[in-house]
Structures are given as C-alpha cells and as structure tokens.
Coordinates of C-alpha atoms in Angstrom, one line a residue:
M212 CA 16.4 -30.3 -18.9
K213 CA 13.7 -32.6 -20.3
K214 CA 11.6 -31.9 -17.2
I215 CA 11.8 -28.2 -17.7
R216 CA 11.0 -28.6 -21.4
R217 CA 8.0 -30.7 -20.5
E218 CA 6.7 -28.2 -18.1
F219 CA 6.9 -25.4 -20.6
Q220 CA 5.2 -27.6 -23.1
K221 CA 2.3 -28.1 -20.7
I222 CA 2.0 -24.3 -20.3
Y223 CA 2.0 -23.8 -24.0
Y224 CA -0.7 -26.4 -24.5
N225 CA -2.8 -24.4 -22.0
L226 CA -1.7 -21.0 -23.3
D227 CA -5.1 -20.2 -25.0
K228 CA -6.9 -20.9 -21.7
I229 CA -4.4 -19.0 -19.6
L230 CA -4.4 -16.0 -21.8
L231 CA -8.1 -15.9 -22.1
L232 CA -8.7 -16.3 -18.3
F233 CA -6.2 -13.7 -17.1
F234 CA -6.2 -11.2 -19.9
T235 CA -10.0 -11.1 -20.2
L236 CA -10.6 -10.8 -16.4
F237 CA -7.9 -8.1 -15.8
T238 CA -9.0 -6.1 -18.9
F239 CA -12.6 -6.2 -17.8
M240 CA -11.7 -5.0 -14.3
E241 CA -9.3 -2.3 -15.4
F242 CA -11.1 -0.9 -18.5
V243 CA -14.8 -1.7 -17.8
W244 CA -15.7 -2.2 -14.1
I245 CA -13.4 0.3 -12.4
P246 CA -14.3 3.2 -14.7
L247 CA -18.0 2.2 -14.5
N248 CA -17.9 1.9 -10.7
S249 CA -16.2 5.3 -10.5
W250 CA -18.8 6.9 -12.8
I251 CA -21.7 5.5 -10.7
S252 CA -20.1 6.6 -7.4
E253 CA -19.7 10.2 -8.7
G254 CA -23.3 10.3 -9.9
L255 CA -24.5 9.1 -6.4
L256 CA -22.4 11.7 -4.7
A257 CA -23.8 14.4 -6.9
M258 CA -27.3 13.3 -5.9
T259 CA -26.5 14.1 -2.3
G260 CA -25.6 17.7 -3.2
H261 CA -22.1 17.3 -1.7
A262 CA -19.0 18.1 -3.7
Y263 CA -16.7 15.5 -2.1
L264 CA -16.4 12.7 0.3
S265 CA -13.9 12.7 3.2
P266 CA -13.7 11.7 6.9
T267 CA -14.9 15.2 7.8
N268 CA -18.2 15.0 5.9
M269 CA -18.9 11.3 5.6
L270 CA -21.7 11.3 8.2
S271 CA -23.5 14.3 6.6
V272 CA -23.2 12.7 3.1
L273 CA -24.7 9.4 4.2
S274 CA -27.5 11.1 6.2
E275 CA -28.4 13.6 3.5
N276 CA -30.6 11.3 1.4
L277 CA -31.5 7.8 2.7
F278 CA -32.4 6.6 -0.7
V279 CA -29.0 7.6 -2.1
T280 CA -27.3 6.1 1.0
G281 CA -29.1 2.9 0.2
L282 CA -27.8 3.0 -3.4
F283 CA -24.3 3.6 -2.0
L284 CA -24.6 0.6 0.2
L285 CA -25.9 -1.5 -2.7
L286 CA -22.9 -0.4 -4.8
F287 CA -20.6 -1.3 -2.0
F288 CA -22.1 -4.8 -1.7
V289 CA -21.9 -5.2 -5.5
N290 CA -18.2 -4.5 -5.3
I291 CA -17.9 -7.1 -2.5
A292 CA -19.7 -9.6 -4.7
I293 CA -17.5 -8.6 -7.7
A294 CA -14.3 -9.1 -5.6
Y295 CA -15.6 -12.5 -4.4
L296 CA -16.5 -13.6 -7.9
E297 CA -13.2 -12.3 -9.3
L298 CA -11.3 -14.5 -6.8
A299 CA -13.7 -17.4 -7.5
L300 CA -13.2 -17.2 -11.2
L301 CA -9.4 -17.1 -10.9
F302 CA -9.3 -20.1 -8.5
T303 CA -11.9 -22.0 -10.6
G304 CA -10.2 -21.2 -13.9
V305 CA -6.8 -22.4 -12.6
W306 CA -8.4 -25.4 -10.9
Q307 CA -9.9 -26.5 -14.2
L308 CA -6.5 -26.1 -15.9
L309 CA -5.1 -28.5 -13.4
D310 CA -7.7 -31.2 -14.1
E311 CA -6.3 -34.6 -15.1
K312 CA -8.6 -34.6 -18.1
V313 CA -7.1 -32.9 -21.1
K314 CA -9.5 -30.2 -22.2
H315 CA -10.1 -28.2 -25.4
L316 CA -11.1 -24.6 -25.0
P317 CA -14.9 -25.1 -25.4
D318 CA -14.8 -27.9 -22.8
Y319 CA -12.7 -25.7 -20.4
L320 CA -15.1 -22.8 -20.7
R321 CA -18.1 -25.1 -20.1
D322 CA -16.5 -26.6 -17.0
V323 CA -15.5 -23.1 -15.7
R324 CA -19.1 -21.9 -16.2
D325 CA -20.5 -24.9 -14.4
S326 CA -18.1 -24.5 -11.5
M327 CA -18.9 -20.8 -11.1
L328 CA -22.6 -21.5 -11.1
A329 CA -22.0 -24.1 -8.3
I330 CA -20.0 -21.6 -6.4
I331 CA -22.7 -19.0 -6.7
R332 CA -25.4 -21.4 -5.6
H333 CA -23.4 -22.4 -2.5
S334 CA -22.3 -18.9 -1.6
S335 CA -23.0 -17.5 1.8
V336 CA -22.1 -14.4 3.8
P337 CA -19.6 -16.3 6.0
K338 CA -17.8 -17.6 2.9
V339 CA -17.7 -14.2 1.3
L340 CA -16.4 -12.5 4.4
F341 CA -13.8 -15.2 5.1
L342 CA -12.4 -15.2 1.5
L343 CA -12.2 -11.4 1.4
F344 CA -10.6 -11.4 4.9
Y345 CA -8.0 -13.9 3.7
S346 CA -7.2 -12.0 0.5
V347 CA -7.3 -8.5 1.9
I348 CA -5.9 -8.9 5.5
L349 CA -4.1 -12.2 5.8
L350 CA -2.5 -12.4 2.3
P351 CA -2.7 -8.8 0.9
F352 CA -0.3 -9.9 -1.9
L353 CA -3.5 -11.3 -3.5
R354 CA -5.4 -8.1 -3.6
R355 CA -2.4 -6.2 -4.9
I356 CA -1.6 -8.3 -7.9
L357 CA -5.3 -9.0 -8.6
N358 CA -6.3 -5.3 -8.4
I359 CA -9.4 -5.9 -6.3
Y360 CA -11.2 -2.6 -6.5
Y361 CA -12.1 -0.8 -3.2
F362 CA -9.8 -3.2 -1.3
N363 CA -6.8 -2.1 -3.3
K364 CA -7.5 1.4 -2.0
I365 CA -6.9 0.2 1.5
V366 CA -3.5 1.8 2.2
V367 CA -2.0 3.2 5.3
P368 CA -0.7 6.7 4.4
Q369 CA 3.0 7.0 4.5
F370 CA 3.0 9.8 7.1
I371 CA 1.3 7.5 9.5
L372 CA 3.8 4.7 8.8
D373 CA 6.7 7.2 9.3
Y374 CA 5.2 8.2 12.6
L375 CA 4.7 4.6 13.7
S376 CA 8.2 3.6 12.5
N377 CA 9.6 6.2 14.9
T378 CA 7.8 4.6 17.8
L379 CA 9.8 1.5 18.6
W380 CA 7.1 -0.5 20.5
V381 CA 4.5 0.3 17.9
G382 CA 6.9 -0.8 15.1
I383 CA 7.6 -4.1 16.9
L384 CA 3.9 -4.6 17.4
L385 CA 3.2 -4.1 13.7
L386 CA 6.0 -6.5 12.7
V387 CA 4.7 -9.2 15.0
S388 CA 1.1 -8.6 13.6
L389 CA 2.3 -9.0 10.0
L390 CA 4.1 -12.2 10.9
L391 CA 1.0 -13.5 12.8
F392 CA -1.2 -12.7 9.8
F393 CA 1.1 -14.5 7.4
W394 CA 1.3 -17.5 9.8
L395 CA -2.5 -17.5 9.8
A396 CA -2.6 -17.3 6.0
A397 CA -0.4 -20.4 5.9
R398 CA -2.6 -22.2 8.5
F399 CA -5.9 -21.3 6.7
M400 CA -4.8 -21.7 3.1
Y401 CA -6.1 -25.2 2.7
A402 CA -9.6 -24.0 3.6
L403 CA -9.8 -22.2 0.2
P404 CA -10.3 -25.3 -2.0
K405 CA -12.7 -26.8 0.5
I406 CA -14.9 -23.7 0.3
Y407 CA -14.6 -23.1 -3.4
F408 CA -14.5 -26.6 -4.9
E409 CA -16.1 -28.8 -2.3
H410 CA -18.6 -26.2 -1.0
R411 CA -17.9 -27.0 2.6
S412 CA -18.8 -24.6 5.4
V413 CA -16.3 -22.0 6.6
K414 CA -16.1 -23.6 10.0
E415 CA -15.5 -27.1 8.6
S416 CA -12.9 -25.8 6.0
I417 CA -10.9 -23.9 8.6
A418 CA -10.9 -26.9 10.9
Y419 CA -9.6 -29.1 8.1
S420 CA -6.8 -26.7 7.2
W421 CA -5.9 -26.2 10.8
E422 CA -5.6 -29.9 11.3
K423 CA -3.6 -30.3 8.1
T424 CA -1.0 -27.7 9.1
K425 CA -0.5 -28.7 12.7
G426 CA 2.8 -29.7 14.2
R427 CA 5.8 -29.5 11.9
Q428 CA 3.5 -28.8 9.0
Q429 CA 3.1 -25.3 10.4
I430 CA 6.8 -24.5 9.5
S431 CA 6.5 -26.3 6.1
S432 CA 3.3 -24.5 5.1
F433 CA 4.7 -21.1 6.3
F434 CA 7.9 -21.4 4.2
R435 CA 6.1 -22.9 1.2
L436 CA 3.8 -19.9 1.1
I437 CA 6.7 -17.5 1.5
W438 CA 8.4 -19.1 -1.4
L439 CA 5.3 -18.9 -3.5
V440 CA 5.0 -15.2 -2.8
T441 CA 8.7 -14.6 -3.3
L442 CA 9.1 -16.5 -6.6
P443 CA 6.9 -14.2 -8.7
V444 CA 8.8 -11.2 -7.5
L445 CA 12.2 -12.8 -8.4
L446 CA 11.0 -14.0 -11.8
F447 CA 9.5 -10.6 -12.7
T448 CA 12.5 -8.8 -11.5
G449 CA 14.8 -11.0 -13.6
V450 CA 12.7 -10.5 -16.7
G451 CA 12.5 -6.7 -16.1
V452 CA 16.2 -6.4 -15.6
L453 CA 17.0 -8.4 -18.7
L454 CA 14.7 -6.2 -20.8
Y455 CA 16.3 -3.1 -19.3
L456 CA 19.8 -4.3 -20.2
L457 CA 18.6 -5.1 -23.7
Q458 CA 17.1 -1.5 -24.1
L459 CA 20.2 0.0 -22.5
G460 CA 22.6 -1.9 -24.8
A461 CA 20.7 -1.3 -28.0
E462 CA 20.0 2.4 -27.7
P463 CA 23.5 3.6 -28.6
Y464 CA 23.4 1.6 -31.9
M465 CA 19.8 2.5 -32.9
P466 CA 18.9 5.8 -31.3
N467 CA 16.2 6.6 -33.9
A468 CA 14.4 3.3 -33.0
S469 CA 14.9 3.5 -29.2
Y470 CA 11.4 4.7 -28.5
W471 CA 9.7 1.8 -30.4
L472 CA 12.2 -0.6 -28.8
A473 CA 11.1 0.7 -25.4
V474 CA 7.5 0.2 -26.3
V475 CA 8.3 -3.4 -27.3
C476 CA 10.1 -4.0 -24.0
Y477 CA 7.2 -2.4 -22.1
T478 CA 4.8 -4.8 -23.9
A479 CA 6.9 -7.8 -23.1
L480 CA 7.2 -6.6 -19.5
K481 CA 3.4 -6.3 -19.1
L482 CA 3.0 -9.8 -20.7
A483 CA 5.6 -11.1 -18.2
Y484 CA 3.8 -9.4 -15.4
Y485 CA 0.5 -11.1 -16.1
G486 CA 2.4 -14.3 -16.9
V487 CA 4.0 -14.3 -13.5
V488 CA 0.7 -13.6 -11.9
A489 CA -0.7 -16.6 -13.7
L490 CA 2.2 -18.8 -12.6
F491 CA 1.7 -17.7 -9.0
M492 CA -2.0 -18.6 -9.2
M493 CA -1.3 -22.0 -10.7
G494 CA 1.4 -22.7 -8.1
F495 CA -0.9 -21.5 -5.3
V496 CA -3.9 -23.7 -6.4
S497 CA -1.5 -26.6 -7.2
L498 CA -0.1 -26.3 -3.6
L499 CA -3.6 -26.3 -2.1
T500 CA -5.0 -29.1 -4.2
G501 CA -2.0 -31.3 -5.0
K502 CA -2.9 -31.2 -8.7
Q503 CA -0.5 -30.5 -11.6
L504 CA -1.0 -29.5 -15.2
P505 CA -1.9 -32.7 -17.1
T506 CA 0.6 -34.2 -19.6
Y507 CA -0.5 -33.9 -23.2
R508 CA 0.2 -36.3 -25.9
R509 CA 1.4 -34.9 -29.1
K510 CA -1.5 -33.5 -31.0
R511 CA -2.3 -30.7 -33.4
L512 CA -2.7 -27.4 -31.6
R513 CA -4.8 -24.4 -32.6
H514 CA -1.8 -22.0 -32.8
R515 CA -3.9 -19.3 -34.5
L516 CA -6.2 -18.9 -31.5
R517 CA -3.2 -18.6 -29.1
L518 CA -1.5 -16.1 -31.3
A519 CA -4.7 -14.1 -31.8
I520 CA -5.2 -13.8 -28.0
L521 CA -1.6 -13.0 -27.6
L522 CA -1.7 -10.4 -30.3
V523 CA -4.8 -8.6 -28.9
S524 CA -3.2 -8.4 -25.4
S525 CA 0.1 -7.2 -26.9
L526 CA -1.8 -4.4 -28.8
V527 CA -3.5 -3.3 -25.6
F528 CA -0.2 -3.3 -23.6
G529 CA 1.7 -1.7 -26.5
T530 CA -0.8 1.2 -26.6
Q531 CA -0.3 1.7 -22.9
G532 CA 3.4 1.7 -23.4
A533 CA 3.4 4.1 -26.3
L534 CA 1.4 6.6 -24.2
S535 CA 3.4 6.1 -21.1
L536 CA 6.8 6.3 -22.7
Y537 CA 6.0 9.2 -25.1
Y538 CA 6.1 11.7 -22.2
P539 CA 9.9 12.2 -21.6
F540 CA 9.6 14.6 -18.6
D541 CA 9.5 17.7 -20.7
T542 CA 7.1 19.3 -18.2
L543 CA 8.1 18.5 -14.6
P544 CA 5.9 19.1 -11.6
V545 CA 6.4 22.2 -9.6
T546 CA 8.6 21.8 -6.5
I547 CA 7.2 22.6 -3.1
S548 CA 9.1 22.6 0.2
H549 CA 6.9 21.1 3.0
R550 CA 6.8 23.4 6.0
G551 CA 9.6 25.4 4.5
V552 CA 12.4 22.9 5.3
D553 CA 14.9 20.9 3.3
D554 CA 15.9 17.7 5.1
G555 CA 15.7 19.3 8.6
N556 CA 17.9 22.2 7.7
A557 CA 16.0 24.4 10.2
V558 CA 13.0 24.5 12.5
Q559 CA 9.8 24.0 10.5
N560 CA 7.8 27.2 9.5
S561 CA 10.5 29.4 10.8
I562 CA 12.1 32.5 9.1
E563 CA 15.5 30.7 9.2
A564 CA 14.0 27.7 7.3
L565 CA 12.5 30.1 4.7
E566 CA 15.8 31.9 4.2
K567 CA 17.8 28.7 3.8
T568 CA 15.4 26.7 1.7
S569 CA 14.6 29.7 -0.6
Q570 CA 18.2 29.6 -1.7
L571 CA 17.4 26.3 -3.5
K572 CA 14.7 28.2 -5.5
P573 CA 11.8 25.9 -5.1
D574 CA 8.6 26.9 -7.0
Y575 CA 6.7 27.2 -3.7
I576 CA 7.3 26.9 0.0
E577 CA 4.4 25.4 1.8
M578 CA 3.7 26.8 5.3
D579 CA 0.8 26.8 7.8
I580 CA -1.1 29.5 9.5
Q581 CA -3.4 29.5 12.5
E582 CA -5.6 32.1 14.2
T583 CA -4.5 33.6 17.5
K584 CA -6.6 34.6 20.5
D585 CA -6.7 38.2 19.3
G586 CA -7.7 37.3 15.7
Q587 CA -4.2 37.6 14.2
F588 CA -2.3 35.0 12.3
I589 CA 0.7 32.9 13.5
V590 CA 2.9 30.5 11.4
M591 CA 2.4 27.2 13.1
H592 CA 1.4 23.7 12.0
D593 CA 0.3 22.0 15.2
T594 CA -2.6 23.3 17.3
D595 CA -0.9 21.9 20.4
L596 CA 2.1 24.1 21.2
L597 CA 3.8 21.7 23.6
A598 CA 5.8 19.7 21.2
L599 CA 7.6 22.6 19.5
T600 CA 7.5 25.4 22.1
G601 CA 7.2 23.6 25.4
N602 CA 4.2 25.8 26.3
P603 CA 0.8 24.3 27.2
G604 CA -2.4 24.9 25.2
G605 CA -2.9 25.9 21.7
T606 CA -2.6 28.9 19.4
H607 CA -6.0 30.2 20.4
D608 CA -5.0 30.5 24.0
Y609 CA -2.4 33.2 23.3
T610 CA -2.2 36.5 21.6
L611 CA 0.0 37.2 18.7
A612 CA 2.5 39.0 20.9
D613 CA 2.6 36.0 23.3
L614 CA 3.2 33.6 20.5
T615 CA 5.9 35.6 18.7
A616 CA 7.8 35.8 22.1
M617 CA 8.0 32.0 22.1
T618 CA 10.9 29.9 20.8
A619 CA 10.3 26.7 18.8
T620 CA 12.8 23.8 19.1
E621 CA 13.3 21.0 16.6
N622 CA 16.1 18.6 15.7
G623 CA 18.4 20.4 18.1
M624 CA 17.8 23.8 16.6
T625 CA 15.8 26.8 17.9
A626 CA 14.0 29.6 16.2
P627 CA 11.5 32.3 17.1
V628 CA 7.8 31.6 16.2
P629 CA 7.0 34.1 13.4
S630 CA 3.8 36.0 12.7
F631 CA 2.4 35.6 9.2
D632 CA 3.1 39.3 8.5
T633 CA 6.8 38.8 9.2
Y634 CA 6.9 35.5 7.2
L635 CA 5.1 37.0 4.2
E636 CA 7.4 40.1 4.3
K637 CA 10.5 38.0 4.2
A638 CA 9.1 35.7 1.4
D639 CA 8.3 38.7 -0.7
E640 CA 11.7 40.2 0.0
L641 CA 13.3 36.9 -1.2
G642 CA 11.0 36.6 -4.2
Q643 CA 9.8 33.3 -2.9
K644 CA 6.3 32.2 -3.6
L645 CA 4.3 30.5 -0.9
L646 CA 1.6 27.8 -0.7
V647 CA -0.3 29.1 2.4
E648 CA -2.3 26.5 4.3
I649 CA -5.1 27.7 6.5
K650 CA -5.4 25.4 9.5
V651 CA -9.0 25.4 10.6
T652 CA -10.1 24.4 14.2
K653 CA -13.3 24.5 16.2
A654 CA -11.9 27.4 18.2
D655 CA -11.6 29.7 15.1
S656 CA -13.7 32.8 14.8
P657 CA -16.6 32.6 12.3
N658 CA -14.9 35.1 10.0
L659 CA -11.4 33.7 10.0
T660 CA -11.0 33.2 6.2
R661 CA -12.8 36.5 5.4
N662 CA -10.5 38.5 7.8
F663 CA -7.4 36.8 6.4
L664 CA -8.4 37.5 2.8
E665 CA -9.3 41.1 3.5
K666 CA -5.9 41.7 5.0
Y667 CA -3.7 39.6 2.7
G668 CA -5.7 38.6 -0.4
Q669 CA -4.7 41.2 -2.9
R670 CA -1.0 40.9 -1.9
L671 CA -1.1 37.1 -2.3
I672 CA -2.6 37.5 -5.8
A673 CA -0.1 40.2 -6.8
K674 CA 2.9 38.1 -5.7
G675 CA 1.6 34.8 -7.2
H676 CA 1.2 33.0 -3.9
Q677 CA -1.3 30.1 -3.6
M678 CA -3.5 28.7 -0.8
Q679 CA -4.8 25.3 0.4
S680 CA -6.9 23.9 3.2
L681 CA -8.5 20.7 4.5
D682 CA -11.7 22.7 5.1
Y683 CA -13.9 23.0 2.0
R684 CA -15.8 26.0 3.3
T685 CA -12.5 27.9 3.3
I686 CA -11.9 27.0 -0.3
I687 CA -15.4 28.3 -1.2
E688 CA -14.7 31.6 0.6
I689 CA -11.4 32.0 -1.2
K690 CA -13.0 31.5 -4.6
Q691 CA -15.8 33.8 -3.7
Y692 CA -13.3 36.4 -2.8
S693 CA -11.4 36.1 -6.1
E694 CA -11.1 33.5 -8.9
Q695 CA -7.5 34.7 -9.4
L696 CA -6.4 33.4 -6.0
V697 CA -5.3 29.8 -6.8
S698 CA -6.5 27.4 -4.1
F699 CA -6.1 23.7 -3.5
F700 CA -8.5 21.4 -1.5
I701 CA -6.5 18.9 0.6
L702 CA -7.9 15.3 0.5
P703 CA -6.3 12.7 2.8
F704 CA -7.3 9.8 0.6
N705 CA -8.6 9.0 -2.9
S706 CA -12.2 7.8 -2.8
I707 CA -14.9 9.3 -5.1
Y708 CA -13.6 12.0 -7.4
P709 CA -14.7 15.4 -6.0
T710 CA -16.5 18.1 -7.9
T711 CA -15.5 21.3 -6.2
V712 CA -14.7 24.9 -7.0
A713 CA -11.0 24.4 -6.1
D714 CA -8.4 24.9 -8.7
G715 CA -6.9 21.5 -7.7
Y716 CA -6.3 18.9 -5.1
T717 CA -3.5 18.2 -2.7
M718 CA -3.5 14.4 -2.2
E719 CA -1.6 12.1 0.2
Y720 CA 0.7 10.5 -2.4
T721 CA 0.1 6.8 -1.5
S722 CA -3.6 7.1 -2.4
L723 CA -3.0 8.6 -5.8
D724 CA -3.6 6.6 -8.9
Q725 CA -3.7 7.0 -12.7
N726 CA -7.5 7.1 -12.7
F727 CA -7.6 10.2 -10.4
L728 CA -4.9 12.0 -12.5
I729 CA -6.7 11.4 -15.8
K730 CA -10.0 12.7 -14.4
S731 CA -8.2 15.8 -13.0
W732 CA -6.6 16.4 -16.4
L733 CA -9.9 16.1 -18.2
R734 CA -11.5 18.6 -15.7
G735 CA -8.7 21.1 -15.8
K736 CA -7.7 20.5 -12.1
S737 CA -4.1 20.4 -10.9
V738 CA -2.9 17.8 -8.4
Y739 CA -0.2 18.2 -5.8
A740 CA 1.2 15.1 -4.1
W741 CA 2.3 15.2 -0.4
T742 CA 4.8 14.2 0.9
P743 CA 7.0 11.8 -1.1
N744 CA 10.4 11.9 0.6
D745 CA 12.4 9.2 -1.2
E746 CA 13.5 8.7 -4.8
D747 CA 11.2 5.8 -5.5
S748 CA 8.0 7.7 -4.3
M749 CA 9.1 10.9 -6.1
T750 CA 9.7 8.9 -9.3
R751 CA 6.2 7.3 -9.0
M752 CA 4.6 10.7 -8.7
M753 CA 6.4 12.0 -11.7
L754 CA 5.3 8.9 -13.7
L755 CA 1.8 9.7 -12.7
Q756 CA 2.4 13.2 -14.0
V757 CA 1.3 15.1 -10.9
D758 CA 1.4 18.9 -11.2
G759 CA 3.4 19.4 -8.0
I760 CA 5.3 17.6 -5.4
I761 CA 5.4 18.7 -1.7
T762 CA 8.4 17.2 0.0
D763 CA 10.7 17.5 3.0
K764 CA 13.7 16.6 0.8
M765 CA 13.9 19.5 -1.7
T766 CA 17.6 18.9 -2.6
E767 CA 16.9 15.3 -3.4
L768 CA 13.8 16.1 -5.5
Q769 CA 15.7 18.7 -7.5
G770 CA 18.6 16.4 -8.1
L771 CA 16.3 13.7 -9.3
M772 CA 14.6 16.1 -11.7
E773 CA 17.9 17.3 -13.1
E774 CA 19.0 13.7 -13.7
L775 CA 15.7 12.9 -15.5
T776 CA 15.9 16.0 -17.7
E777 CA 19.6 15.6 -18.6
N778 CA 19.6 11.8 -19.2
R779 CA 16.6 11.3 -21.4
R780 CA 17.2 7.7 -22.2
Y781 CA 14.2 5.6 -23.0
A782 CA 16.0 2.8 -21.0
D783 CA 15.5 5.0 -17.9
L784 CA 11.9 5.7 -18.8
Y785 CA 11.3 2.0 -19.3
F786 CA 13.0 1.2 -16.0
L787 CA 10.7 3.7 -14.2
Q788 CA 7.7 1.8 -15.6
F789 CA 9.3 -1.5 -14.5
Q790 CA 9.7 -0.1 -10.9
S791 CA 6.0 1.0 -11.0
L792 CA 4.9 -2.5 -11.9
L793 CA 7.3 -4.1 -9.4
Y794 CA 5.6 -1.9 -6.7
N795 CA 2.4 -3.9 -7.2
F796 CA 4.2 -7.0 -5.8
E797 CA 5.4 -5.2 -2.7

C-alpha cells in the first residue's frame, strides 16, 4: 500500500509537467494544426481547379500545376516533420520527467527545449523514416492514441477487410504479418532512446536493440510490450465503466441534473483518457531507458499551477461534452438498404429483395444500374457477370433482352436479373424511394447520363428518388439537368474536403471523422455513410451525426434506432462517447 501511495505521490509532484506536456500538445494538434493543415490543403486543391481529390483523379490533380504540386509536397513533408517532432517532444518530455534530478517547471521546460534542439540538430532522413515506420506500421497503437495527422487517416476500408476475412489464406497471412510486425516492434524498441537521446545512427541503434533482445529476451520483450499496450486499455475501460455505473445509478434520483452529471462524467473520462496515454508513454519510456520517476522529499508544491492547468483542460473537455451530449438523437439519419437487401434476405438488386426489404420501410433502397450493349439500363452492381449469373463478360457485351433472360444466384437463392424499368415500376408501386447509383465504366456510351436523365429524370424527381455516383462528371450532368434531383458524390476515403456541386457525399464509413462532418454541416452538404453493418459502427456513425446510413443490416439498424429513441438516458449517451474513445485504443 505504501508503494502504491508513493507512486501516486510521484505522479502528483509531476502533475504540472504532465498536464502541460500532454494537454498543450494534444490541444495544439487537435484545435490548431489539424484545422490549419486542412484549410491549407483545400486552398491548394482550389488552385489546381479541381473540386476533389480521389484515386480516380490524383494524377491529373498533381500534373495540373507543378508549382501547386510542389506546395502539396512541401505540405506533406511539413506534416512528416510535425509527426516526427510530435513523437520527439513526447519521448523527450517523458524522458525529462524520469530524470533522477528533481526539477521545477522552469528547469523542466528548459531541459525539454535543449533536448529538442539537440534532436533537431541530429535529425536525418533515415531517423525520420525509421521512427515514423515504427509508430505507423510496427506499433500503430502509437499513431492512434497520439492522433498523428495524415498517418491516422491510414485505414483499410471495412469492405476490404470483410473481403479478406472471407478468404482464409489471406486472413492467415494478415494475422501472421501482424504478429511479425509486433515482434519486430519488440525487437526494435530499444533503438528509440538511442536515436532520440544518444543521437546514434539508425543502423547502430537497431543493431544495439537487436542484440539486447536476442535469445530468451525476445519472448520477454514481446510480452512486456503486449502488457504495456494492454494495460492502458484495461485502465481506461475500468474508469469508463465506473463512471457509467455512477451515471446510471444517479439518474433515477436526480433526473433534472442528469445532463450536467453526464457532462462531468464525460470530462472525467477525457481526463482519464489523456492520463492513461500519459501513463503509457511513461511506462514505455521507462521500459526503454530503465529510468523511473524520481522520489521527492516533502516540500511545498505549487498547487495553484496544477489546479489551473487542470481547470483549463477540464473546461475544454467539458465544453466538448456539453456539445456532444446535448444532441439526444432527436434527428436520426435516414435509413438506406444497400443493394436492396436486409441481411441476405434475397439476391442483391433483385425485385424479390426490393419487395421484401421495402416491407421494413427504409427511407431509401440503394441500387445499381449499368448500361447495356443496346444503350438500355440493367440493375447490376458488378461489371463482371460471372460471379452472379455464371455468364462470361460484362453488361456491355449483352443486350437488355439477353441480360433480363439471365438468372442471378446468391446465398443459395436465385432471381431474374431486372431491367431498371421493371425495378423502378415496382419501387413506385410499393411507394419505395430509391438511391440510384450509376456505375460508370470505360465501355459506356458518351451520352450515358444524358440518355438516362432524359428517360427517367422527371420521374425520379416527382417520386423523390435520389442519385449517386463515383464519377464526378455524372454528378455535374445531373445538376445541369436539374437542381431538384438530389445527387451524392461517392468518395472512397476522406482526404481533402471537396468543393463540388453535389448535394452531399457518400463516404466509406471508416474514413469519416468529426472534422469532415462539421465542414459538411457548415457548407450545407449531407453525408451518407456506407456500409456499417454492426451495432458499434452504426452507433459511431450516429454519434458523428451523419445524415444517412447505407447498410446491409436494415433490421439491426432500425432496432438500434428504436432503442436509442425510446431509451433517452444520458447514461447511454455517455456510454456511446466512451465507446468512441475506446475505439482509439483498438
């Protein structure tokens, strides 16, 4: 008990330095650098004359204006440098905390400054690349909890993970790769203090760490690193659950104060989050250097300074909590069935799926159309027909009559391939609104969109249907045809915020963040998220306050929405925020 008390005493003696280091750095990154970097990126994109940046136009954007391309590259390297210095400041700040010499705040700040200047003087390209490779690839836990911009956007879309998880040998290969990366992280971790604090070369530092972790030390280092990564998750989970139980137990007795109690719990949760991050960094640097927090003799402490820093950080987090918890799901996102199905209830994009799923009364049913050989329109997602119909070639190799004579097979069920005329007729008969996606390929006729709109445009407007496409030229043609026809531009990832004529954006949900949603709200653009298919991901999207959710699990989504609207307890809203923060550790 005395040992635990002594350790907490050490932390309290250093609380002013810990709070100043972590709160100042994370506040700067979240509220200054990230918004500034985003604003600069949007300005550079505007200088190219392009409205958006995606894999489909990246080469044309970068080749449009070499001067602007140079500025883009400069901004990218500035972000690399910022990420490197962010890591350096955290490692150096913690390293100075673990110094045997007891330091007051001015001495601590001076030593951190001197160490940072030394790190900058001894920086080199190999050092920057190795340290970023370590924090981004080998130990991505670091980039997640430290919110390293650009690198925190490196996510594998869930639909790719779903595909890979269904391929056994690929799944095994990924698992082996993750274990290999973590093993390398354990073998290389002792190189970090050599690079940062002793200014050794990367080659020399790696050789030292490799030698230090050879033999039985491999296993010891591996499990010590696992424990260091696991411990923050366990601690934060414990604190989050205790606060949830407090909120849950207090609400029945003080319903009028439940909102403000939830704000207090949220503030405490955010403080706990950054406190746990601080403990992880101190434990990590302590493991690498063998140093511990020094023992302080009893002395008079500057309590006011500690309380002032704690108060400022609490006010910031409290404001965040007040804004986040004030929204009790009064306005829920529209529900959109992906490819017209609900948990595999029928063959995708089939009339049978439309009939079954429309009984659930989703706001929209998303479906896909492609052009046929004779310039008509078939309801089909994949260009390659083999997987669903067993026929070779693509939709452009067959006429509409050929395609509607085919049978699609999926999940042990079969259904005729429908024309868009048949599908639209059935949807209007059922009173079901559609989100029509035009699939664009190189084999399309030049007037594909124009022909489609001339034939169906007014009907789509009259019935309240919407449209979307991955092809921005299609969106432009839709808006030129009529401003009344609501259209969404599909973006596979969140990079620079686009400036387009679209009414909104359909985004792969794992790439969405609060920054994108706030900008969309300010610019009057709607955001649809595709395709969250489990309760956690659906909940995260609702917390982000997206305007629509495209999912394969319509029944599950509607059940979750019903639960959230019927049980409006602030304890549940708090718990959703807790889950969102816990996601950063995963």
